[in-house]
PDB file of C-alpha atoms in Angstrom:
ATOM      1  CA  MET A 154      20.935 -16.648  28.289  1.00  0.00           C
ATOM      2  CA  LYS A 155      21.213 -17.844  24.705  1.00  0.00           C
ATOM      3  CA  VAL A 156      19.445 -15.738  22.062  1.00  0.00           C
ATOM      4  CA  ALA A 157      18.681 -16.402  18.407  1.00  0.00           C
ATOM      5  CA  ILE A 158      18.205 -13.725  15.739  1.00  0.00           C
ATOM      6  CA  THR A 159      16.259 -14.785  12.640  1.00  0.00           C
ATOM      7  CA  SER A 160      16.992 -13.240   9.230  1.00  0.00           C
ATOM      8  CA  ALA A 161      20.492 -12.521  10.523  1.00  0.00           C
ATOM      9  CA  SER A 162      21.726 -11.916   6.977  1.00  0.00           C
ATOM     10  CA  GLY A 163      19.330  -8.984   6.561  1.00  0.00           C
ATOM     11  CA  HIS A 164      19.956  -5.339   7.465  1.00  0.00           C
ATOM     12  CA  LEU A 165      17.932  -5.306  10.694  1.00  0.00           C
ATOM     13  CA  GLY A 166      18.870  -8.808  11.821  1.00  0.00           C
ATOM     14  CA  GLY A 167      22.579  -8.075  11.421  1.00  0.00           C
ATOM     15  CA  GLU A 168      22.251  -4.823  13.359  1.00  0.00           C
ATOM     16  CA  VAL A 169      20.480  -6.624  16.231  1.00  0.00           C
ATOM     17  CA  VAL A 170      23.250  -9.232  16.342  1.00  0.00           C
ATOM     18  CA  ASN A 171      25.826  -6.466  16.754  1.00  0.00           C
ATOM     19  CA  ALA A 172      23.738  -4.744  19.422  1.00  0.00           C
ATOM     20  CA  VAL A 173      23.117  -7.848  21.537  1.00  0.00           C
ATOM     21  CA  LEU A 174      26.700  -9.191  21.413  1.00  0.00           C
ATOM     22  CA  PRO A 175      28.033  -6.874  24.166  1.00  0.00           C
ATOM     23  CA  ILE A 176      25.114  -7.828  26.426  1.00  0.00           C
ATOM     24  CA  VAL A 177      25.239 -11.643  26.373  1.00  0.00           C
ATOM     25  CA  GLY A 178      28.587 -12.441  24.703  1.00  0.00           C
ATOM     26  CA  GLN A 179      29.498 -13.936  21.353  1.00  0.00           C
ATOM     27  CA  GLU A 180      29.014 -17.548  22.440  1.00  0.00           C
ATOM     28  CA  ASN A 181      25.396 -16.827  23.433  1.00  0.00           C
ATOM     29  CA  VAL A 182      24.213 -15.277  20.149  1.00  0.00           C
ATOM     30  CA  ILE A 183      23.027 -17.553  17.351  1.00  0.00           C
ATOM     31  CA  GLY A 184      22.027 -16.262  13.933  1.00  0.00           C
ATOM     32  CA  LEU A 185      19.463 -17.944  11.707  1.00  0.00           C
ATOM     33  CA  ALA A 186      19.473 -17.370   7.955  1.00  0.00           C
ATOM     34  CA  ARG A 187      17.808 -18.981   4.955  1.00  0.00           C
ATOM     35  CA  THR A 188      21.263 -18.980   3.334  1.00  0.00           C
ATOM     36  CA  PRO A 189      23.707 -19.267   6.255  1.00  0.00           C
ATOM     37  CA  SER A 190      26.746 -18.312   4.159  1.00  0.00           C
ATOM     38  CA  LYS A 191      25.267 -14.834   3.648  1.00  0.00           C
ATOM     39  CA  ALA A 192      25.565 -14.164   7.395  1.00  0.00           C
ATOM     40  CA  SER A 193      29.071 -15.575   7.884  1.00  0.00           C
ATOM     41  CA  SER A 194      30.639 -12.117   8.269  1.00  0.00           C
ATOM     42  CA  LEU A 195      28.824 -11.597  11.591  1.00  0.00           C
ATOM     43  CA  GLY A 196      31.362 -13.775  13.392  1.00  0.00           C
ATOM     44  CA  ILE A 197      28.804 -15.889  15.272  1.00  0.00           C
ATOM     45  CA  GLU A 198      27.345 -19.360  14.827  1.00  0.00           C
ATOM     46  CA  ILE A 199      24.832 -19.329  11.963  1.00  0.00           C
ATOM     47  CA  ARG A 200      22.178 -22.042  11.650  1.00  0.00           C
ATOM     48  CA  PRO A 201      19.607 -22.751   8.908  1.00  0.00           C
ATOM     49  CA  GLY A 202      16.580 -20.478   9.260  1.00  0.00           C
ATOM     50  CA  ASP A 203      14.207 -20.860   6.321  1.00  0.00           C
ATOM     51  CA  TYR A 204      10.776 -19.715   7.546  1.00  0.00           C
ATOM     52  CA  ASN A 205       9.150 -22.352   5.310  1.00  0.00           C
ATOM     53  CA  SER A 206      10.833 -25.275   7.123  1.00  0.00           C
ATOM     54  CA  ARG A 207       9.465 -25.790  10.631  1.00  0.00           C
ATOM     55  CA  SER A 208      11.643 -28.870  11.164  1.00  0.00           C
ATOM     56  CA  ASP A 209      14.847 -27.008  10.315  1.00  0.00           C
ATOM     57  CA  LEU A 210      13.770 -24.104  12.517  1.00  0.00           C
ATOM     58  CA  ALA A 211      13.034 -26.400  15.459  1.00  0.00           C
ATOM     59  CA  SER A 212      16.466 -28.002  15.101  1.00  0.00           C
ATOM     60  CA  SER A 213      18.194 -24.633  14.799  1.00  0.00           C
ATOM     61  CA  LEU A 214      16.421 -23.253  17.880  1.00  0.00           C
ATOM     62  CA  GLU A 215      17.493 -26.114  20.158  1.00  0.00           C
ATOM     63  CA  GLY A 216      19.118 -24.701  23.296  1.00  0.00           C
ATOM     64  CA  ILE A 217      17.826 -21.169  22.627  1.00  0.00           C
ATOM     65  CA  ASP A 218      16.136 -19.233  25.421  1.00  0.00           C
ATOM     66  CA  HIS A 219      14.948 -16.076  23.619  1.00  0.00           C
ATOM     67  CA  VAL A 220      14.122 -15.677  19.911  1.00  0.00           C
ATOM     68  CA  LEU A 221      13.910 -12.506  17.822  1.00  0.00           C
ATOM     69  CA  LEU A 222      11.473 -13.076  14.965  1.00  0.00           C
ATOM     70  CA  VAL A 223      12.249 -10.572  12.232  1.00  0.00           C
ATOM     71  CA  SER A 224       9.152 -10.107  10.099  1.00  0.00           C
ATOM     72  CA  GLY A 225       9.431 -11.895   6.757  1.00  0.00           C
ATOM     73  CA  MET A 226       9.377 -10.300   3.317  1.00  0.00           C
ATOM     74  CA  ASP A 227       7.045 -12.690   1.521  1.00  0.00           C
ATOM     75  CA  ALA A 228       3.493 -11.958   0.382  1.00  0.00           C
ATOM     76  CA  PRO A 229       1.110 -11.283   3.319  1.00  0.00           C
ATOM     77  CA  GLU A 230      -0.825 -14.541   2.983  1.00  0.00           C
ATOM     78  CA  LYS A 231       2.416 -16.542   3.017  1.00  0.00           C
ATOM     79  CA  ARG A 232       4.181 -14.750   5.856  1.00  0.00           C
ATOM     80  CA  ILE A 233       1.455 -15.542   8.422  1.00  0.00           C
ATOM     81  CA  GLU A 234       2.170 -19.273   8.087  1.00  0.00           C
ATOM     82  CA  GLN A 235       5.922 -18.673   7.877  1.00  0.00           C
ATOM     83  CA  HIS A 236       5.858 -16.746  11.148  1.00  0.00           C
ATOM     84  CA  ARG A 237       3.743 -19.495  12.721  1.00  0.00           C
ATOM     85  CA  ASN A 238       6.475 -21.939  11.755  1.00  0.00           C
ATOM     86  CA  VAL A 239       8.975 -19.890  13.773  1.00  0.00           C
ATOM     87  CA  ILE A 240       6.623 -19.566  16.753  1.00  0.00           C
ATOM     88  CA  GLU A 241       5.815 -23.281  16.835  1.00  0.00           C
ATOM     89  CA  ALA A 242       9.462 -24.241  16.298  1.00  0.00           C
ATOM     90  CA  ALA A 243      10.477 -22.010  19.212  1.00  0.00           C
ATOM     91  CA  LYS A 244       7.917 -23.713  21.447  1.00  0.00           C
ATOM     92  CA  GLN A 245       8.982 -27.166  20.264  1.00  0.00           C
ATOM     93  CA  ALA A 246      12.637 -26.351  20.940  1.00  0.00           C
ATOM     94  CA  GLY A 247      11.895 -25.165  24.476  1.00  0.00           C
ATOM     95  CA  ALA A 248      12.446 -21.427  24.040  1.00  0.00           C
ATOM     96  CA  ARG A 249      10.893 -19.243  26.721  1.00  0.00           C
ATOM     97  CA  LYS A 250      10.463 -15.885  24.995  1.00  0.00           C
ATOM     98  CA  ILE A 251       9.823 -14.491  21.543  1.00  0.00           C
ATOM     99  CA  VAL A 252      10.276 -10.887  20.401  1.00  0.00           C
ATOM    100  CA  TYR A 253       8.676  -9.788  17.137  1.00  0.00           C
ATOM    101  CA  THR A 254       9.565  -6.932  14.784  1.00  0.00           C
ATOM    102  CA  SER A 255       6.168  -5.703  13.635  1.00  0.00           C
ATOM    103  CA  ILE A 256       5.271  -2.468  11.834  1.00  0.00           C
ATOM    104  CA  GLN A 257       3.158   0.654  12.038  1.00  0.00           C
ATOM    105  CA  GLY A 258       0.825   1.609   9.210  1.00  0.00           C
ATOM    106  CA  ALA A 259      -2.776   1.852   8.049  1.00  0.00           C
ATOM    107  CA  GLU A 260      -4.597  -1.364   8.920  1.00  0.00           C
ATOM    108  CA  ASP A 261      -7.151  -0.899   6.150  1.00  0.00           C
ATOM    109  CA  GLY A 262      -7.787   1.231   3.096  1.00  0.00           C
ATOM    110  CA  THR A 263      -4.363   1.207   1.405  1.00  0.00           C
ATOM    111  CA  ALA A 264      -2.375  -1.165  -0.793  1.00  0.00           C
ATOM    112  CA  PHE A 265       0.005  -1.639   2.142  1.00  0.00           C
ATOM    113  CA  SER A 266      -2.797  -2.582   4.572  1.00  0.00           C
ATOM    114  CA  PRO A 267      -2.664  -6.357   3.818  1.00  0.00           C
ATOM    115  CA  VAL A 268       0.978  -6.315   4.952  1.00  0.00           C
ATOM    116  CA  VAL A 269       0.014  -4.509   8.161  1.00  0.00           C
ATOM    117  CA  GLN A 270      -2.859  -6.936   8.734  1.00  0.00           C
ATOM    118  CA  SER A 271      -0.540  -9.930   8.355  1.00  0.00           C
ATOM    119  CA  ASN A 272       1.749  -8.423  10.981  1.00  0.00           C
ATOM    120  CA  ARG A 273      -1.218  -7.908  13.328  1.00  0.00           C
ATOM    121  CA  GLN A 274      -2.166 -11.575  12.884  1.00  0.00           C
ATOM    122  CA  THR A 275       1.360 -12.619  13.855  1.00  0.00           C
ATOM    123  CA  GLU A 276       1.131 -10.327  16.889  1.00  0.00           C
ATOM    124  CA  THR A 277      -2.031 -12.207  17.923  1.00  0.00           C
ATOM    125  CA  ASP A 278      -0.366 -15.566  17.315  1.00  0.00           C
ATOM    126  CA  ILE A 279       2.557 -14.547  19.517  1.00  0.00           C
ATOM    127  CA  ARG A 280       0.360 -13.244  22.333  1.00  0.00           C
ATOM    128  CA  GLU A 281      -1.513 -16.548  22.295  1.00  0.00           C
ATOM    129  CA  SER A 282       1.629 -18.713  22.031  1.00  0.00           C
ATOM    130  CA  GLY A 283       2.072 -19.348  25.743  1.00  0.00           C
ATOM    131  CA  LEU A 284       5.598 -17.920  25.567  1.00  0.00           C
ATOM    132  CA  ASP A 285       6.798 -14.701  27.123  1.00  0.00           C
ATOM    133  CA  TRP A 286       6.640 -12.063  24.403  1.00  0.00           C
ATOM    134  CA  VAL A 287       7.460  -8.496  23.432  1.00  0.00           C
ATOM    135  CA  ILE A 288       6.254  -6.811  20.238  1.00  0.00           C
ATOM    136  CA  GLY A 289       7.902  -3.830  18.586  1.00  0.00           C
ATOM    137  CA  ARG A 290       6.053  -1.871  15.935  1.00  0.00           C
ATOM    138  CA  ASN A 291       8.759  -0.280  13.835  1.00  0.00           C
ATOM    139  CA  GLY A 292       8.430   3.187  12.396  1.00  0.00           C
ATOM    140  CA  ILE A 293       9.418   3.869   8.793  1.00  0.00           C
ATOM    141  CA  TYR A 294      13.115   3.392   8.013  1.00  0.00           C
ATOM    142  CA  ILE A 295      14.760   6.675   7.076  1.00  0.00           C
ATOM    143  CA  GLU A 296      17.727   4.992   5.352  1.00  0.00           C
ATOM    144  CA  PRO A 297      15.951   4.413   2.009  1.00  0.00           C
ATOM    145  CA  ASP A 298      15.444   8.174   1.608  1.00  0.00           C
ATOM    146  CA  VAL A 299      19.131   8.752   2.287  1.00  0.00           C
ATOM    147  CA  GLU A 300      20.138   5.990  -0.142  1.00  0.00           C
ATOM    148  CA  TYR A 301      17.827   7.525  -2.777  1.00  0.00           C
ATOM    149  CA  ILE A 302      19.582  10.910  -2.626  1.00  0.00           C
ATOM    150  CA  ASP A 303      21.103  10.648  -6.125  1.00  0.00           C
ATOM    151  CA  ASN A 304      17.642  10.045  -7.600  1.00  0.00           C
ATOM    152  CA  TYR A 305      16.286  13.012  -5.661  1.00  0.00           C
ATOM    153  CA  LYS A 306      19.144  15.131  -7.004  1.00  0.00           C
ATOM    154  CA  GLN A 307      18.309  14.135 -10.566  1.00  0.00           C
ATOM    155  CA  ARG A 308      14.676  15.085 -10.032  1.00  0.00           C
ATOM    156  CA  GLY A 309      15.456  18.174  -7.978  1.00  0.00           C
ATOM    157  CA  GLU A 310      12.653  17.324  -5.623  1.00  0.00           C
ATOM    158  CA  ILE A 311      11.032  14.873  -3.262  1.00  0.00           C
ATOM    159  CA  ALA A 312       7.514  14.183  -4.513  1.00  0.00           C
ATOM    160  CA  ASN A 313       5.013  11.831  -2.863  1.00  0.00           C
ATOM    161  CA  CYS A 314       1.479  11.620  -1.499  1.00  0.00           C
ATOM    162  CA  ALA A 315       2.233  11.964   2.226  1.00  0.00           C
ATOM    163  CA  GLY A 316       0.980  15.553   2.260  1.00  0.00           C
ATOM    164  CA  ASP A 317       1.819  17.561   5.364  1.00  0.00           C
ATOM    165  CA  ARG A 318       1.280  14.759   7.887  1.00  0.00           C
ATOM    166  CA  LYS A 319       4.096  13.651  10.162  1.00  0.00           C
ATOM    167  CA  CYS A 320       5.812  10.282   9.946  1.00  0.00           C
ATOM    168  CA  GLY A 321       7.480   8.432  12.794  1.00  0.00           C
ATOM    169  CA  TYR A 322      10.814   7.580  11.195  1.00  0.00           C
ATOM    170  CA  THR A 323      13.562   5.453  12.709  1.00  0.00           C
ATOM    171  CA  THR A 324      16.915   3.880  11.783  1.00  0.00           C
ATOM    172  CA  ARG A 325      18.034   0.278  11.883  1.00  0.00           C
ATOM    173  CA  PRO A 326      20.789   0.862  14.481  1.00  0.00           C
ATOM    174  CA  GLU A 327      18.315   2.600  16.810  1.00  0.00           C
ATOM    175  CA  LEU A 328      15.834  -0.235  16.401  1.00  0.00           C
ATOM    176  CA  ALA A 329      18.589  -2.772  17.034  1.00  0.00           C
ATOM    177  CA  PHE A 330      19.549  -1.058  20.287  1.00  0.00           C
ATOM    178  CA  ALA A 331      15.932  -1.257  21.460  1.00  0.00           C
ATOM    179  CA  TYR A 332      15.461  -4.875  20.373  1.00  0.00           C
ATOM    180  CA  ALA A 333      18.628  -5.948  22.190  1.00  0.00           C
ATOM    181  CA  LYS A 334      17.087  -4.576  25.403  1.00  0.00           C
ATOM    182  CA  MET A 335      13.697  -6.110  24.671  1.00  0.00           C
ATOM    183  CA  LEU A 336      15.323  -9.496  24.076  1.00  0.00           C
ATOM    184  CA  THR A 337      17.407  -9.540  27.229  1.00  0.00           C
ATOM    185  CA  GLU A 338      15.375  -7.637  29.848  1.00  0.00           C
ATOM    186  CA  SER A 339      12.342  -9.313  31.400  1.00  0.00           C
ATOM    187  CA  LYS A 340      10.680  -6.003  32.342  1.00  0.00           C
ATOM    188  CA  HIS A 341       9.521  -5.643  28.724  1.00  0.00           C
ATOM    189  CA  ASN A 342       7.585  -8.918  28.680  1.00  0.00           C
ATOM    190  CA  GLY A 343       3.977  -8.490  27.648  1.00  0.00           C
ATOM    191  CA  GLN A 344       4.548  -5.037  26.128  1.00  0.00           C
ATOM    192  CA  THR A 345       3.807  -3.681  22.647  1.00  0.00           C
ATOM    193  CA  TYR A 346       5.988  -0.710  21.742  1.00  0.00           C
ATOM    194  CA  ASN A 347       5.876   1.810  18.897  1.00  0.00           C
ATOM    195  CA  LEU A 348       9.538   2.261  17.988  1.00  0.00           C
ATOM    196  CA  HIS A 349      10.476   5.505  16.259  1.00  0.00           C
ATOM    197  CA  GLY A 350      12.070   8.887  16.770  1.00  0.00           C
ATOM    198  CA  GLU A 351      10.568  12.343  16.505  1.00  0.00           C
ATOM    199  CA  ALA A 352       7.819  12.387  13.878  1.00  0.00           C
ATOM    200  CA  ILE A 353       8.578  14.749  10.993  1.00  0.00           C
ATOM    201  CA  THR A 354       6.872  15.939   7.805  1.00  0.00           C
ATOM    202  CA  GLN A 355       8.171  15.408   4.285  1.00  0.00           C
ATOM    203  CA  GLN A 356       9.115  19.094   4.190  1.00  0.00           C
ATOM    204  CA  GLN A 357      11.215  18.627   7.326  1.00  0.00           C
ATOM    205  CA  LEU A 358      12.797  15.516   5.811  1.00  0.00           C
ATOM    206  CA  THR A 359      13.598  17.528   2.669  1.00  0.00           C
ATOM    207  CA  ASP A 360      15.200  20.266   4.779  1.00  0.00           C
ATOM    208  CA  HIS A 361      17.329  17.708   6.656  1.00  0.00           C
ATOM    209  CA  LEU A 362      18.502  16.104   3.411  1.00  0.00           C
ATOM    210  CA  ASN A 363      19.360  19.512   1.939  1.00  0.00           C
ATOM    211  CA  ASP A 364      21.390  20.348   5.033  1.00  0.00           C
ATOM    212  CA  ALA A 365      23.245  17.028   5.024  1.00  0.00           C
ATOM    213  CA  PHE A 366      24.002  16.831   1.300  1.00  0.00           C
ATOM    214  CA  GLY A 367      24.164  20.489   0.269  1.00  0.00           C
ATOM    215  CA  THR A 368      21.240  20.095  -2.106  1.00  0.00           C
ATOM    216  CA  GLN A 369      18.363  22.438  -2.925  1.00  0.00           C
ATOM    217  CA  LEU A 370      15.583  19.901  -3.127  1.00  0.00           C
ATOM    218  CA  THR A 371      11.974  20.992  -2.871  1.00  0.00           C
ATOM    219  CA  PHE A 372       9.013  18.946  -1.673  1.00  0.00           C
ATOM    220  CA  ARG A 373       6.027  18.518  -3.959  1.00  0.00           C
ATOM    221  CA  SER A 374       2.795  16.987  -2.741  1.00  0.00           C
ATOM    222  CA  MET A 375       1.091  14.569  -5.121  1.00  0.00           C
ATOM    223  CA  SER A 376      -2.288  12.864  -5.033  1.00  0.00           C
ATOM    224  CA  VAL A 377      -2.313   9.186  -4.107  1.00  0.00           C
ATOM    225  CA  GLU A 378      -3.250   8.295  -7.684  1.00  0.00           C
ATOM    226  CA  GLU A 379      -0.427  10.381  -9.181  1.00  0.00           C
ATOM    227  CA  TYR A 380       2.116   8.892  -6.810  1.00  0.00           C
ATOM    228  CA  ARG A 381       0.929   5.334  -7.429  1.00  0.00           C
ATOM    229  CA  ASP A 382       1.311   5.862 -11.174  1.00  0.00           C
ATOM    230  CA  ASP A 383       4.781   7.340 -10.668  1.00  0.00           C
ATOM    231  CA  ARG A 384       5.957   4.446  -8.497  1.00  0.00           C
ATOM    232  CA  THR A 385       4.470   1.678 -10.636  1.00  0.00           C
ATOM    233  CA  GLN A 386       6.150   3.101 -13.738  1.00  0.00           C
ATOM    234  CA  GLU A 387       9.543   2.909 -12.024  1.00  0.00           C
ATOM    235  CA  LEU A 388       9.153  -0.146  -9.786  1.00  0.00           C
ATOM    236  CA  GLY A 389       6.426  -2.268 -11.371  1.00  0.00           C
ATOM    237  CA  GLU A 390       2.855  -2.771 -10.249  1.00  0.00           C
ATOM    238  CA  PHE A 391       3.399  -4.847  -7.098  1.00  0.00           C
ATOM    239  CA  LEU A 392       6.136  -2.803  -5.447  1.00  0.00           C
ATOM    240  CA  GLY A 393       4.806   0.502  -6.767  1.00  0.00           C
ATOM    241  CA  ASN A 394       1.429  -0.154  -5.157  1.00  0.00           C
ATOM    242  CA  ILE A 395       3.080  -1.124  -1.859  1.00  0.00           C
ATOM    243  CA  ILE A 396       5.200   2.039  -1.738  1.00  0.00           C
ATOM    244  CA  ALA A 397       2.190   4.205  -2.587  1.00  0.00           C
ATOM    245  CA  GLY A 398       0.241   2.439   0.146  1.00  0.00           C
ATOM    246  CA  ILE A 399       2.933   3.232   2.724  1.00  0.00           C
ATOM    247  CA  TYR A 400       2.822   6.927   1.864  1.00  0.00           C
ATOM    248  CA  GLU A 401      -0.969   6.922   1.786  1.00  0.00           C
ATOM    249  CA  GLY A 402      -0.757   5.609   5.360  1.00  0.00           C
ATOM    250  CA  ILE A 403       1.445   8.586   6.250  1.00  0.00           C
ATOM    251  CA  ARG A 404      -1.130  10.870   4.608  1.00  0.00           C
ATOM    252  CA  THR A 405      -3.888   9.469   6.856  1.00  0.00           C
ATOM    253  CA  GLY A 406      -1.825   9.816  10.041  1.00  0.00           C
ATOM    254  CA  ALA A 407      -1.341   6.074  10.530  1.00  0.00           C
ATOM    255  CA  VAL A 408       2.382   6.436  11.281  1.00  0.00           C
ATOM    256  CA  ASP A 409       2.140   9.535  13.481  1.00  0.00           C
ATOM    257  CA  ASN A 410       1.800   7.652  16.745  1.00  0.00           C
ATOM    258  CA  GLU A 411       3.044   7.983  20.306  1.00  0.00           C
ATOM    259  CA  SER A 412       6.575   6.610  20.517  1.00  0.00           C
ATOM    260  CA  HIS A 413       7.525   4.154  23.261  1.00  0.00           C
ATOM    261  CA  PHE A 414      11.190   4.100  22.272  1.00  0.00           C
ATOM    262  CA  VAL A 415      12.404   5.397  25.644  1.00  0.00           C
ATOM    263  CA  LYS A 416      10.505   2.649  27.490  1.00  0.00           C
ATOM    264  CA  ALA A 417      11.982  -0.003  25.214  1.00  0.00           C
ATOM    265  CA  ALA A 418      15.539   1.277  24.909  1.00  0.00           C
ATOM    266  CA  GLY A 419      16.065   3.066  28.216  1.00  0.00           C
ATOM    267  CA  ARG A 420      17.211   6.199  26.401  1.00  0.00           C
ATOM    268  CA  GLU A 421      15.987   8.739  23.874  1.00  0.00           C
ATOM    269  CA  HIS A 422      15.972   7.924  20.169  1.00  0.00           C
ATOM    270  CA  GLN A 423      18.771   9.643  18.273  1.00  0.00           C
ATOM    271  CA  SER A 424      17.623  13.111  17.176  1.00  0.00           C
ATOM    272  CA  TRP A 425      17.308  13.829  13.474  1.00  0.00           C
ATOM    273  CA  GLU A 426      19.695  16.756  13.848  1.00  0.00           C
ATOM    274  CA  SER A 427      22.333  14.359  15.206  1.00  0.00           C
ATOM    275  CA  TYR A 428      21.623  11.713  12.587  1.00  0.00           C
ATOM    276  CA  PHE A 429      21.843  14.082   9.630  1.00  0.00           C
ATOM    277  CA  ASP A 430      24.880  15.844  11.099  1.00  0.00           C
ATOM    278  CA  SER A 431      26.632  12.471  11.104  1.00  0.00           C
ATOM    279  CA  LEU A 432      25.773  12.061   7.419  1.00  0.00           C
ATOM    280  CA  LYS A 433      27.148  15.502   6.704  1.00  0.00           C
ATOM    281  CA  SER A 434      30.396  14.668   8.481  1.00  0.00           C
ATOM    282  CA  HIS A 435      30.655  11.408   6.567  1.00  0.00           C
ATOM    283  CA  SER A 436      30.043  13.081   3.205  1.00  0.00           C
ATOM    284  CA  LEU A 437      32.763  15.658   3.928  1.00  0.00           C
ATOM    285  CA  ALA A 438      35.292  13.046   5.032  1.00  0.00           C
TER     286      ALA A 438
END
């Protein structure tokens, strides 16, 4: 079995490469990247993988059995066609199966909803492709909150518009473990999985961060409008609106869903106690 990982130079794509290597062997893992040199450190064959070039994609997917399509980062209206390029190129190249990294989130009513809708359209395109397929709907990455810890320290708080609703968080290594199984095991074909760990509130997240980093952060709930203004001032209008939309989705319960991680991965998702304990150990080292 020869598998291809798109966006191999990205965080998630690189993690999936590392997770699938022990299963199928180095010679059977191909990475695709828009700029192949950026993925050279993975130690596998890297081929051109620009989502805008169907011809390059079809050439790069020659001889590939299973393809992981990592959702693109472009504007929603552009990514639908970009993903279709990957799907059609996979079919043209003779691939048998495609696995897609989709997302959870509010499908309407927030600034993030157009992104969710574009992912749902790609899900439909994949189900109708004639290929074997598996779809994962990723929870919210927890790593950005960890990486933002210095900013939180400066502010002395975590403040957003998620309210007291729970969020199904996950990590890239946990997702990668699940996607490696979904790529290589036929029992997952035709399944759509929500992929996340135990859902937690922002207050619980704050408590975990305090425990891991020895901080005394508090959580402050903001209105959606206040949070949107806060984010757009720091990040600009486009990204600020997107971030506010993600947290508005948390506020409405759109990312507090049943998790299918055990079905996908064959084991439990790492607990948040274990994850944050590992951060604590690392920070003390």
